[in-house]
Amino acid sequence: PKVAIVYVVDPYHEDAIAKLQSQRNLTVILPGDPRIKSYHTDATHILVRSETTIGEADILKARNLKAIIKQGVGVDNIDLQAARRHGVIVCNTPGINSESVAELTLALALSIARRVCEIDRRVRNGEKVIRSKTLGHSLFRKTIGVIGMGNIGRVVAKKWVGAMEGKVIAYDPYAPDSAWDDMKDVQRTAQLGELLQQADLVSLHVPLTEQTQGLIRKEEFAMMKSNAILINCARGGIVDEEALLDALREGRILGAGLDAMDVEPPSLEKYGNTLLDHPGVIMTPHIGASTIENQSRSGIAAVDILCKLLRG
Ligand code: NAD
């Protein structure tokens, strides 16, 4: 068996740590250990989530580094090209967190439609909320536009049909034909504009890439329905936040649920007088995957990948 020095640079669930520590021939260094900062000197493997950024300098300094294992899907916090150039393998745990992210997507959508957070705030402020003047929107049988029909987008689509009896229109020019086989209820479109015009709820489930950077900007908001809700549980940068703010302020869309934004975690300094001053906005600090069930499953999956790599 090979000997490995494993640096866990972000917090992992205790189940995953227990599994890691039960492996033989591993040196495991956990978050909080002062050696974490110097992982570049002797790490053979790095376990990461989305908190830590791993750039070329880190990869270069870790001369014995063989693999970076990401608990989660989006690998935009890792310099993939540098890893490839220096022969470092990068793995992630696709598919596992889809249910949790899809649940948050629906939670944000329903909360905005029914004004849950806004009304809760008013109740806490001692206001007598007049129901007849505080009507929400029902999402029953409404249309969701799913942008990106990968693991998460597909679960969102299924939940939408099951829970809302709703229609689904989806845009994903890169998904293979097989991805649509069990999606018979889904209207597939090759035109993003068609989706934006039809959807009551526009939900983003694409990775952040050069192509998806600024995918939703002024022109896209102009095509959306005036009662549309935008959900971004994918990545900041996909939505142009200036254009979103304008669209909200001008009443061109109803609201936005953001679990991903340009500046994370979102702060009052950054968003207090802009997006957060709109009652139709809900912001959460990248908690899509943050359920006990998922953190345990995804963490163990990352450890399983490590074990597989070590077995060769
Ligand atoms: P996935 O790889 O299974 O699916 C991504 C889909 O996007 C693929 O089908 C791909 O073809 C499609 N796509 C790529 N570029 C596109 C484009 N320009 N236009 C339309 N479609 C495009 O990934 P997933 O598991 O579904 O996750 C999607 C994204 O969600 C991740 O990349 C990650 O950034 C984000 N995410 C966020 C959280 C969170 O905590 N909020 C958690 C997990 C994942």
Short mmCIF file of C-alpha atoms and ligand atoms in Angstrom, two decimals:
data_model
loop_
_atom_site.label_atom_id
_atom_site.label_comp_id
_atom_site.label_asym_id
_atom_site.label_seq_id
_atom_site.Cartn_x
_atom_site.Cartn_y
_atom_site.Cartn_z
CA PRO A 1 0.00 0.00 0.00
CA LYS A 2 1.14 3.49 -0.84
CA VAL A 3 1.83 6.12 1.74
CA ALA A 4 -0.03 9.38 1.32
CA ILE A 5 -0.08 12.70 3.09
CA VAL A 6 -3.61 14.01 2.86
CA TYR A 7 -4.44 17.63 3.60
CA VAL A 8 -8.10 18.34 4.25
CA VAL A 9 -8.06 22.08 3.61
CA ASP A 10 -11.82 22.75 4.05
CA PRO A 11 -14.21 21.43 6.72
CA TYR A 12 -15.49 17.93 5.94
CA HIS A 13 -18.33 16.08 7.66
CA GLU A 14 -17.34 13.96 10.66
CA ASP A 15 -18.45 10.77 8.86
CA ALA A 16 -15.97 11.50 6.06
CA ILE A 17 -13.18 12.33 8.52
CA ALA A 18 -13.86 9.12 10.44
CA LYS A 19 -13.61 7.11 7.24
CA LEU A 20 -10.42 8.90 6.28
CA GLN A 21 -8.83 8.30 9.67
CA SER A 22 -9.74 4.63 9.57
CA GLN A 23 -7.54 4.11 6.49
CA ARG A 24 -4.11 2.69 7.07
CA ASN A 25 -0.91 4.26 5.75
CA LEU A 26 -2.33 7.75 5.59
CA THR A 27 -1.16 10.88 7.32
CA VAL A 28 -4.24 13.06 7.66
CA ILE A 29 -3.98 16.77 8.38
CA LEU A 30 -7.26 18.45 9.23
CA PRO A 31 -8.52 22.06 9.10
CA GLY A 32 -7.36 23.95 12.18
CA ASP A 33 -3.98 22.20 12.15
CA PRO A 34 -1.26 24.86 11.75
CA ARG A 35 0.34 22.69 9.07
CA ILE A 36 -2.67 23.27 6.78
CA LYS A 37 -1.18 26.56 5.61
CA SER A 38 1.95 24.79 4.42
CA TYR A 39 0.29 21.95 2.54
CA HIS A 40 2.38 22.85 -0.48
CA THR A 41 5.49 21.39 1.08
CA ASP A 42 4.59 17.73 1.45
CA ALA A 43 0.98 17.09 0.42
CA THR A 44 0.39 14.16 -1.87
CA HIS A 45 -3.39 14.63 -1.89
CA ILE A 46 -5.61 17.60 -1.10
CA LEU A 47 -9.27 17.32 -0.13
CA VAL A 48 -11.11 20.58 -0.77
CA ARG A 49 -14.67 21.92 -0.94
CA SER A 50 -15.42 25.35 -2.36
CA GLU A 51 -13.92 27.54 0.35
CA THR A 52 -10.27 27.27 -0.67
CA THR A 53 -8.89 28.38 -4.01
CA ILE A 54 -6.08 26.29 -5.43
CA GLY A 55 -4.03 28.11 -8.02
CA GLU A 56 -0.95 27.32 -10.03
CA ALA A 57 1.42 28.61 -7.31
CA ASP A 58 -0.08 26.17 -4.79
CA ILE A 59 0.19 23.30 -7.24
CA LEU A 60 3.79 24.16 -8.07
CA LYS A 61 4.85 24.34 -4.44
CA ALA A 62 3.31 20.97 -3.66
CA ARG A 63 6.01 19.06 -5.43
CA ASN A 64 4.65 15.63 -4.44
CA LEU A 65 1.04 16.46 -5.21
CA LYS A 66 -0.78 13.73 -7.08
CA ALA A 67 -4.44 14.64 -6.80
CA ILE A 68 -6.88 17.31 -5.70
CA ILE A 69 -10.25 15.90 -4.73
CA LYS A 70 -13.17 18.28 -4.60
CA GLN A 71 -16.19 17.46 -2.49
CA GLY A 72 -18.92 18.90 -4.70
CA VAL A 73 -19.36 19.65 -8.37
CA GLY A 74 -18.07 23.07 -9.45
CA VAL A 75 -14.29 22.94 -9.86
CA ASP A 76 -13.92 26.64 -10.64
CA ASN A 77 -11.92 27.14 -7.41
CA ILE A 78 -9.16 24.94 -8.83
CA ASP A 79 -6.84 25.95 -11.67
CA LEU A 80 -7.60 22.96 -13.90
CA GLN A 81 -5.17 23.88 -16.65
CA ALA A 82 -2.29 24.25 -14.22
CA ALA A 83 -3.21 20.91 -12.64
CA ARG A 84 -3.16 19.27 -16.07
CA ARG A 85 0.16 20.88 -16.98
CA HIS A 86 1.78 19.59 -13.80
CA GLY A 87 0.26 16.11 -13.95
CA VAL A 88 -2.07 16.56 -10.97
CA ILE A 89 -5.38 14.72 -11.16
CA VAL A 90 -8.53 16.65 -10.23
CA CYS A 91 -11.65 14.72 -9.19
CA ASN A 92 -15.08 15.82 -7.97
CA THR A 93 -18.21 14.11 -6.65
CA PRO A 94 -20.86 14.76 -9.31
CA GLY A 95 -24.52 13.92 -8.85
CA ILE A 96 -24.52 13.47 -5.11
CA ASN A 97 -25.56 16.95 -4.02
CA SER A 98 -28.25 17.35 -6.69
CA GLU A 99 -31.21 16.68 -4.38
CA SER A 100 -30.04 19.20 -1.81
CA VAL A 101 -29.35 21.93 -4.38
CA ALA A 102 -32.68 21.24 -6.10
CA GLU A 103 -34.48 21.51 -2.76
CA LEU A 104 -32.92 24.91 -2.11
CA THR A 105 -33.87 26.01 -5.62
CA LEU A 106 -37.52 25.22 -4.93
CA ALA A 107 -37.31 26.70 -1.42
CA LEU A 108 -36.07 30.02 -2.80
CA ALA A 109 -38.64 30.02 -5.61
CA LEU A 110 -41.58 29.35 -3.28
CA SER A 111 -40.31 31.82 -0.70
CA ILE A 112 -40.14 34.59 -3.28
CA ALA A 113 -43.48 33.73 -4.89
CA ARG A 114 -45.23 33.65 -1.49
CA ARG A 115 -43.14 36.53 -0.08
CA VAL A 116 -42.22 34.40 2.93
CA CYS A 117 -39.01 36.19 3.95
CA GLU A 118 -40.39 39.67 3.32
CA ILE A 119 -43.57 39.01 5.34
CA ASP A 120 -41.63 37.28 8.13
CA ARG A 121 -39.44 40.39 8.42
CA ARG A 122 -42.50 42.62 8.61
CA VAL A 123 -44.09 40.43 11.31
CA ARG A 124 -40.87 40.59 13.34
CA ASN A 125 -40.87 44.36 12.98
CA GLY A 126 -44.26 44.43 14.68
CA GLU A 127 -46.14 45.42 11.55
CA LYS A 128 -49.76 44.33 11.14
CA VAL A 129 -49.58 42.75 7.71
CA ILE A 130 -52.79 43.25 5.76
CA ARG A 131 -53.32 40.03 3.87
CA SER A 132 -55.44 41.48 1.09
CA LYS A 133 -52.60 43.89 0.31
CA THR A 134 -49.91 41.26 0.55
CA LEU A 135 -50.88 38.74 -2.09
CA GLY A 136 -48.28 36.40 -3.46
CA HIS A 137 -48.14 34.33 -6.63
CA SER A 138 -49.02 30.65 -6.94
CA LEU A 139 -46.53 28.50 -8.79
CA PHE A 140 -49.03 25.71 -9.45
CA ARG A 141 -48.85 24.63 -13.12
CA LYS A 142 -46.46 27.46 -13.94
CA THR A 143 -43.54 27.02 -16.32
CA ILE A 144 -39.96 26.65 -15.16
CA GLY A 145 -37.09 27.36 -17.53
CA VAL A 146 -34.12 25.18 -16.64
CA ILE A 147 -30.79 26.40 -18.02
CA GLY A 148 -28.36 23.48 -17.85
CA MET A 149 -29.86 19.98 -17.82
CA GLY A 150 -27.10 18.24 -15.93
CA ASN A 151 -27.48 16.42 -12.64
CA ILE A 152 -29.06 19.31 -10.73
CA GLY A 153 -31.17 20.73 -13.58
CA ARG A 154 -32.70 17.32 -14.20
CA VAL A 155 -33.67 16.86 -10.54
CA VAL A 156 -35.17 20.36 -10.47
CA ALA A 157 -37.19 19.56 -13.59
CA LYS A 158 -38.52 16.33 -12.07
CA LYS A 159 -39.42 17.98 -8.79
CA TRP A 160 -41.17 20.79 -10.63
CA VAL A 161 -43.37 18.37 -12.55
CA GLY A 162 -44.04 16.27 -9.45
CA ALA A 163 -44.66 19.02 -6.92
CA MET A 164 -46.13 21.80 -9.05
CA GLU A 165 -47.63 19.83 -11.94
CA GLY A 166 -45.71 22.47 -13.85
CA LYS A 167 -44.31 22.68 -17.36
CA VAL A 168 -40.58 22.56 -18.01
CA ILE A 169 -38.70 24.21 -20.83
CA ALA A 170 -34.98 23.51 -20.87
CA TYR A 171 -31.92 24.86 -22.64
CA ASP A 172 -28.68 22.90 -22.76
CA PRO A 173 -26.96 22.71 -26.15
CA TYR A 174 -24.24 20.46 -24.73
CA ALA A 175 -26.31 17.76 -23.02
CA PRO A 176 -26.16 14.50 -24.97
CA ASP A 177 -29.40 13.20 -26.52
CA SER A 178 -29.47 10.47 -23.88
CA ALA A 179 -29.89 13.15 -21.19
CA TRP A 180 -33.34 13.88 -22.58
CA ASP A 181 -34.54 10.26 -22.84
CA ASP A 182 -36.22 10.17 -19.43
CA MET A 183 -37.34 13.79 -19.71
CA LYS A 184 -40.37 13.26 -21.92
CA ASP A 185 -42.36 16.04 -20.25
CA VAL A 186 -39.64 18.56 -20.91
CA GLN A 187 -39.79 20.96 -23.83
CA ARG A 188 -36.25 21.18 -25.18
CA THR A 189 -35.23 24.42 -26.81
CA ALA A 190 -32.12 25.47 -28.69
CA GLN A 191 -32.97 29.12 -28.12
CA LEU A 192 -32.30 30.66 -24.74
CA GLY A 193 -34.62 33.51 -25.75
CA GLU A 194 -37.54 31.14 -26.18
CA LEU A 195 -37.03 29.81 -22.65
CA LEU A 196 -36.77 33.32 -21.19
CA GLN A 197 -39.99 34.42 -22.87
CA GLN A 198 -41.99 31.41 -21.64
CA ALA A 199 -40.68 30.79 -18.15
CA ASP A 200 -42.33 32.01 -14.95
CA LEU A 201 -39.27 30.79 -13.10
CA VAL A 202 -35.79 30.87 -14.67
CA SER A 203 -33.36 28.57 -12.90
CA LEU A 204 -29.63 28.39 -13.57
CA HIS A 205 -27.80 25.07 -13.35
CA VAL A 206 -24.73 25.58 -15.54
CA PRO A 207 -21.09 25.67 -14.49
CA LEU A 208 -19.23 28.99 -14.51
CA THR A 209 -17.20 29.00 -17.71
CA GLU A 210 -16.10 31.61 -20.24
CA GLN A 211 -19.33 30.89 -22.10
CA THR A 212 -21.65 31.17 -19.12
CA GLN A 213 -20.00 34.28 -17.65
CA GLY A 214 -22.66 37.00 -17.98
CA LEU A 215 -25.13 34.59 -19.59
CA ILE A 216 -28.01 36.54 -18.04
CA ARG A 217 -27.60 40.24 -18.66
CA LYS A 218 -29.67 43.23 -19.76
CA GLU A 219 -30.91 41.70 -23.01
CA GLU A 220 -31.95 38.49 -21.26
CA PHE A 221 -33.84 40.31 -18.50
CA ALA A 222 -35.65 42.28 -21.21
CA MET A 223 -37.01 39.02 -22.61
CA MET A 224 -38.31 37.70 -19.29
CA LYS A 225 -41.91 37.94 -18.07
CA SER A 226 -42.65 40.78 -15.66
CA ASN A 227 -43.66 38.24 -12.99
CA ALA A 228 -40.65 36.02 -13.59
CA ILE A 229 -38.45 34.84 -10.74
CA LEU A 230 -34.75 34.20 -11.32
CA ILE A 231 -32.96 31.57 -9.26
CA ASN A 232 -29.19 31.26 -9.24
CA CYS A 233 -28.03 28.26 -7.24
CA ALA A 234 -25.12 27.82 -9.66
CA ARG A 235 -22.32 30.39 -9.55
CA GLY A 236 -21.81 34.11 -9.23
CA GLY A 237 -20.72 35.69 -12.50
CA ILE A 238 -23.37 33.90 -14.54
CA VAL A 239 -25.80 36.75 -13.78
CA ASP A 240 -24.86 40.37 -14.43
CA GLU A 241 -25.75 41.83 -11.04
CA GLU A 242 -26.04 45.43 -12.30
CA ALA A 243 -28.55 44.32 -14.90
CA LEU A 244 -30.41 42.25 -12.30
CA LEU A 245 -30.66 45.27 -10.00
CA ASP A 246 -32.00 47.42 -12.83
CA ALA A 247 -34.52 44.75 -13.81
CA LEU A 248 -35.78 44.49 -10.23
CA ARG A 249 -35.93 48.24 -9.65
CA GLU A 250 -37.76 48.82 -12.91
CA GLY A 251 -40.23 46.04 -12.10
CA ARG A 252 -39.23 44.03 -15.16
CA ILE A 253 -39.04 40.85 -13.08
CA LEU A 254 -40.66 39.87 -9.78
CA GLY A 255 -37.72 38.66 -7.75
CA ALA A 256 -34.48 36.75 -7.49
CA GLY A 257 -33.23 33.96 -5.27
CA LEU A 258 -29.45 33.97 -5.13
CA ASP A 259 -27.32 31.31 -3.49
CA ALA A 260 -24.40 32.38 -5.66
CA MET A 261 -23.25 35.93 -6.29
CA ASP A 262 -20.23 37.99 -7.26
CA VAL A 263 -19.12 38.53 -3.69
CA GLU A 264 -19.43 35.56 -1.33
CA PRO A 265 -20.40 35.44 1.41
CA PRO A 266 -22.88 38.22 0.62
CA SER A 267 -22.55 41.18 2.98
CA LEU A 268 -24.55 44.27 3.83
CA GLU A 269 -21.56 46.36 2.71
CA LYS A 270 -21.77 44.91 -0.75
CA TYR A 271 -25.49 44.35 -1.22
CA GLY A 272 -27.20 46.41 1.52
CA ASN A 273 -28.17 49.34 -0.66
CA THR A 274 -28.47 47.42 -3.88
CA LEU A 275 -29.90 43.93 -4.30
CA LEU A 276 -30.83 43.49 -0.64
CA ASP A 277 -32.91 46.68 -0.61
CA HIS A 278 -35.42 44.92 -2.86
CA PRO A 279 -38.07 42.89 -0.98
CA GLY A 280 -38.16 40.31 -3.79
CA VAL A 281 -34.54 39.29 -3.30
CA ILE A 282 -33.40 36.43 -1.10
CA MET A 283 -29.71 35.77 -0.66
CA THR A 284 -28.15 32.73 0.93
CA PRO A 285 -24.39 32.24 1.34
CA HIS A 286 -23.77 29.30 -1.02
CA ILE A 287 -25.72 26.76 1.07
CA GLY A 288 -27.09 24.68 -1.80
CA ALA A 289 -25.16 21.59 -0.80
CA SER A 290 -25.31 22.29 2.94
CA THR A 291 -27.53 19.57 4.31
CA ILE A 292 -26.38 17.06 6.90
CA GLU A 293 -27.37 14.24 4.58
CA ASN A 294 -25.44 15.60 1.63
CA GLN A 295 -22.33 16.68 3.53
CA SER A 296 -22.02 13.19 4.90
CA ARG A 297 -22.64 11.48 1.53
CA SER A 298 -20.46 13.83 -0.55
CA GLY A 299 -17.64 13.82 1.98
CA ILE A 300 -17.58 10.03 2.06
CA ALA A 301 -17.67 9.99 -1.75
CA ALA A 302 -14.58 12.21 -1.84
CA VAL A 303 -12.79 9.90 0.61
CA ASP A 304 -13.82 6.89 -1.50
CA ILE A 305 -12.24 8.52 -4.56
CA LEU A 306 -9.03 9.05 -2.58
CA CYS A 307 -9.00 5.39 -1.53
CA LYS A 308 -9.54 4.30 -5.12
CA LEU A 309 -6.67 6.47 -6.35
CA LEU A 310 -4.40 5.05 -3.65
CA ARG A 311 -5.26 1.50 -4.61
CA GLY A 312 -4.16 2.54 -8.10
P1 NAD B 1 -23.48 19.03 -14.38
O1 NAD B 1 -22.12 19.07 -14.95
O2 NAD B 1 -24.13 17.72 -14.14
O3 NAD B 1 -24.47 19.88 -15.32
C1 NAD B 1 -24.13 21.09 -15.92
C2 NAD B 1 -24.89 21.19 -17.23
O4 NAD B 1 -24.70 22.49 -17.77
C3 NAD B 1 -24.42 20.18 -18.29
O5 NAD B 1 -25.50 19.40 -18.76
C4 NAD B 1 -23.86 21.07 -19.39
O6 NAD B 1 -24.10 20.53 -20.69
C5 NAD B 1 -24.62 22.36 -19.17
N1 NAD B 1 -23.98 23.53 -19.75
C6 NAD B 1 -22.66 23.86 -19.78
N2 NAD B 1 -22.49 25.03 -20.42
C7 NAD B 1 -23.71 25.44 -20.80
C8 NAD B 1 -24.19 26.59 -21.51
N3 NAD B 1 -23.34 27.53 -21.94
N4 NAD B 1 -25.51 26.69 -21.74
C9 NAD B 1 -26.38 25.74 -21.31
N5 NAD B 1 -25.99 24.64 -20.66
C10 NAD B 1 -24.67 24.50 -20.40
O7 NAD B 1 -23.43 19.87 -13.04
P2 NAD B 1 -24.53 19.93 -11.86
O8 NAD B 1 -24.20 18.93 -10.82
O9 NAD B 1 -25.88 19.93 -12.44
O10 NAD B 1 -24.17 21.37 -11.25
C11 NAD B 1 -24.35 22.55 -12.03
C12 NAD B 1 -23.61 23.70 -11.37
O11 NAD B 1 -24.23 24.01 -10.12
C13 NAD B 1 -22.16 23.36 -10.97
O12 NAD B 1 -21.27 23.60 -12.03
C14 NAD B 1 -21.89 24.29 -9.82
O13 NAD B 1 -21.29 25.50 -10.27
C15 NAD B 1 -23.27 24.61 -9.27
N6 NAD B 1 -23.45 24.06 -7.91
C16 NAD B 1 -23.80 24.91 -6.90
C17 NAD B 1 -23.99 24.43 -5.62
C18 NAD B 1 -24.40 25.34 -4.50
O14 NAD B 1 -24.07 25.08 -3.36
N7 NAD B 1 -25.14 26.39 -4.76
C19 NAD B 1 -23.80 23.06 -5.35
C20 NAD B 1 -23.48 22.22 -6.41
C21 NAD B 1 -23.29 22.73 -7.68
#
